[in-house]
CSV table of C-alpha atoms in Angstrom, one decimal:
chain,number,residue,atom,x,y,z
A,29,MET,CA,120.9,39.0,-65.1
A,30,SER,CA,121.1,42.4,-66.7
A,31,ARG,CA,122.4,45.3,-64.6
A,32,LYS,CA,121.2,48.1,-66.8
A,33,GLY,CA,118.6,49.4,-64.4
A,34,GLN,CA,114.8,49.2,-64.1
A,35,ILE,CA,112.5,48.3,-66.9
A,36,THR,CA,110.0,50.9,-67.7
A,37,PRO,CA,106.5,49.5,-67.7
A,38,ARG,CA,104.7,49.3,-71.0
A,39,ILE,CA,102.1,52.0,-71.5
A,40,LEU,CA,98.7,50.3,-72.0
A,41,GLU,CA,96.2,51.8,-74.4
A,42,PRO,CA,92.8,52.5,-72.6
A,43,ASP,CA,89.9,50.5,-73.9
A,44,VAL,CA,87.6,51.9,-76.6
A,45,LEU,CA,84.3,52.1,-74.8
A,46,TYR,CA,85.1,53.3,-71.3
A,47,HIS,CA,88.5,54.8,-71.9
A,48,SER,CA,89.9,53.0,-68.9
A,49,GLU,CA,93.2,51.2,-68.4
A,50,ILE,CA,91.7,48.9,-65.8
A,51,VAL,CA,89.0,47.7,-68.3
A,52,ALA,CA,91.8,47.3,-70.9
A,53,LYS,CA,93.8,45.1,-68.4
A,54,LEU,CA,90.7,43.1,-67.7
A,55,ILE,CA,90.1,42.5,-71.4
A,56,ASN,CA,93.7,41.6,-72.0
A,57,ARG,CA,93.7,39.1,-69.2
A,58,SER,CA,90.5,37.5,-70.4
A,59,ILE,CA,91.7,36.9,-74.0
A,60,LYS,CA,91.6,33.2,-74.9
A,61,ASP,CA,93.2,31.8,-78.1
A,62,GLY,CA,94.2,35.3,-79.2
A,63,LYS,CA,90.6,36.4,-79.7
A,64,LYS,CA,90.6,40.0,-78.3
A,65,SER,CA,87.3,41.1,-79.9
A,66,ALA,CA,85.5,38.1,-78.3
A,67,ALA,CA,87.1,39.0,-74.9
A,68,GLN,CA,86.0,42.7,-75.4
A,69,LYS,CA,82.4,41.6,-76.0
A,70,GLN,CA,82.3,39.4,-73.0
A,71,VAL,CA,83.9,42.0,-70.6
A,72,TYR,CA,81.6,44.8,-71.9
A,73,GLN,CA,78.6,42.4,-71.5
A,74,ALA,CA,79.7,41.7,-67.9
A,75,LEU,CA,80.0,45.5,-67.2
A,76,GLU,CA,76.6,46.2,-68.6
A,77,ILE,CA,75.0,43.5,-66.5
A,78,LEU,CA,76.8,44.8,-63.4
A,79,LYS,CA,75.6,48.3,-64.3
A,80,LYS,CA,72.0,47.1,-64.4
A,81,GLU,CA,72.3,45.1,-61.2
A,82,THR,CA,74.0,47.8,-59.1
A,83,LYS,CA,72.1,50.7,-60.7
A,84,SER,CA,75.3,52.8,-60.6
A,85,GLU,CA,76.0,55.7,-62.9
A,86,ASP,CA,79.8,55.2,-63.3
A,87,ILE,CA,80.6,51.5,-63.8
A,88,ILE,CA,84.3,52.2,-63.6
A,89,VAL,CA,84.0,53.3,-60.0
A,90,THR,CA,82.0,50.1,-59.3
A,91,LEU,CA,84.7,48.0,-61.0
A,92,GLU,CA,87.4,49.7,-59.0
A,93,GLN,CA,85.5,49.1,-55.8
A,94,ALA,CA,85.2,45.4,-56.6
A,95,LEU,CA,88.9,45.2,-57.4
A,96,ASP,CA,89.8,47.0,-54.2
A,97,ASN,CA,87.9,44.3,-52.3
A,98,ILE,CA,89.9,41.6,-54.1
A,99,LYS,CA,93.4,43.3,-53.8
A,100,PRO,CA,95.7,41.7,-51.3
A,101,LYS,CA,97.7,43.9,-48.9
A,102,VAL,CA,100.4,41.4,-48.0
A,103,GLU,CA,101.6,38.1,-49.5
A,104,VAL,CA,104.3,35.5,-48.7
A,105,ARG,CA,107.5,35.1,-50.7
A,106,PRO,CA,109.9,32.3,-50.3
A,107,ARG,CA,113.3,33.2,-48.8
A,108,ARG,CA,116.1,30.7,-48.5
A,109,ILE,CA,118.2,31.1,-45.4
A,110,GLY,CA,120.7,28.5,-44.2
A,111,GLY,CA,119.3,25.6,-46.2
A,112,ALA,CA,115.7,26.2,-45.1
A,113,VAL,CA,113.1,28.0,-47.1
A,114,TYR,CA,110.9,30.4,-45.1
A,115,GLN,CA,107.7,32.0,-46.3
A,116,VAL,CA,108.3,35.7,-45.6
A,117,PRO,CA,105.3,38.1,-45.6
A,118,THR,CA,105.9,41.2,-47.7
A,119,PRO,CA,103.7,44.1,-48.6
A,120,VAL,CA,102.3,44.0,-52.2
A,121,ARG,CA,103.1,46.9,-54.6
A,122,SER,CA,100.1,48.7,-56.0
A,123,ALA,CA,100.6,47.5,-59.6
A,124,ARG,CA,100.9,43.9,-58.4
A,125,GLN,CA,97.8,44.3,-56.3
A,126,TYR,CA,95.8,45.2,-59.4
A,127,SER,CA,97.5,42.4,-61.4
A,128,LEU,CA,96.7,39.8,-58.8
A,129,ALA,CA,93.1,41.0,-58.3
A,130,ILE,CA,92.4,40.9,-62.1
A,131,ARG,CA,94.0,37.5,-62.4
A,132,TRP,CA,92.0,36.0,-59.5
A,133,LEU,CA,88.8,37.6,-60.8
A,134,ILE,CA,89.3,36.0,-64.3
A,135,ASN,CA,90.3,32.6,-62.9
A,136,SER,CA,87.4,32.4,-60.5
A,137,ALA,CA,85.0,33.5,-63.2
A,138,ARG,CA,86.3,30.8,-65.5
A,139,ALA,CA,85.9,28.2,-62.8
A,140,LYS,CA,82.2,28.8,-62.4
A,141,ALA,CA,79.9,26.1,-63.7
A,142,ASN,CA,78.6,26.4,-67.3
A,143,LYS,CA,75.3,24.9,-66.3
A,144,GLN,CA,74.3,28.0,-64.4
A,145,TYR,CA,76.0,30.7,-66.5
A,146,HIS,CA,76.0,30.2,-70.2
A,147,SER,CA,78.7,32.8,-71.2
A,148,PHE,CA,81.9,34.1,-69.7
A,149,GLY,CA,80.3,37.6,-69.5
A,150,LEU,CA,77.6,36.2,-67.2
A,151,LYS,CA,80.2,34.4,-65.1
A,152,LEU,CA,82.4,37.6,-64.8
A,153,ALA,CA,79.4,39.7,-63.9
A,154,ALA,CA,78.4,37.3,-61.2
A,155,GLU,CA,82.0,37.2,-59.8
A,156,LEU,CA,82.2,41.0,-59.9
A,157,GLN,CA,78.8,41.2,-58.0
A,158,SER,CA,80.0,38.8,-55.4
A,159,ALA,CA,83.3,40.7,-55.0
A,160,LEU,CA,81.3,43.9,-54.4
A,161,ASN,CA,79.6,42.1,-51.6
A,162,ASN,CA,82.9,40.8,-50.2
A,163,GLU,CA,82.1,37.2,-51.0
A,164,GLY,CA,83.0,34.7,-53.8
A,165,SER,CA,86.0,32.7,-54.7
A,166,SER,CA,88.3,35.6,-55.6
A,167,ILE,CA,87.7,37.1,-52.2
A,168,ASN,CA,88.4,33.6,-50.7
A,169,LYS,CA,91.7,33.6,-52.6
A,170,ARG,CA,92.7,37.0,-51.1
A,171,THR,CA,91.7,35.8,-47.7
A,172,GLU,CA,93.8,32.7,-48.1
A,173,VAL,CA,96.9,34.7,-49.2
A,174,GLU,CA,96.5,37.1,-46.3
A,175,ARG,CA,96.0,34.3,-43.8
A,176,MET,CA,99.3,32.7,-45.0
A,177,ALA,CA,101.0,36.0,-44.4
A,178,GLU,CA,99.5,36.3,-40.9
A,179,ALA,CA,100.5,32.7,-40.1
A,180,ASN,CA,104.1,33.4,-41.1
A,181,LYS,CA,104.3,36.8,-39.4
A,182,ALA,CA,107.2,35.5,-37.2
A,183,PHE,CA,109.5,35.6,-40.3
A,184,ALA,CA,108.7,39.2,-41.2
A,185,HIS,CA,112.1,40.3,-39.9
A,186,MET,CA,113.8,38.2,-42.7
A,187,ARG,CA,112.4,40.5,-45.4
A,188,TRP,CA,115.1,41.8,-47.8
């Protein structure tokens, strides 16, 4: 392991249409088979659908609100002590909160049935809409992670 200090995070270019880093992260996470332009079209389609459904002026604020609903506050991390592995609840850093929220959002949108939604943009818009209403599989994932942390609260003193 290198001892040269902390790695500086890579600076991400904001997206072309909304000039937002969060939208750029959403696009980068939704890339499949290296096709960034296809991912851009799908994410922009999802945001336009969400804009029409919510009737909001600023779609970035709406997107951030949906991601805030998905972001976990605490998670469990395995810690080995005396031959036993304990799941120790730890607070989640801000950057990781956004990363997990976007990952869960994309995965739950991909898991939706193709029969009901015919494109990834429609799936993503539906998942964002349900996240705004504090429901859906991405919210269930956050609840599951926070429930695990609550169940293992007794091991919180083992945090490093």
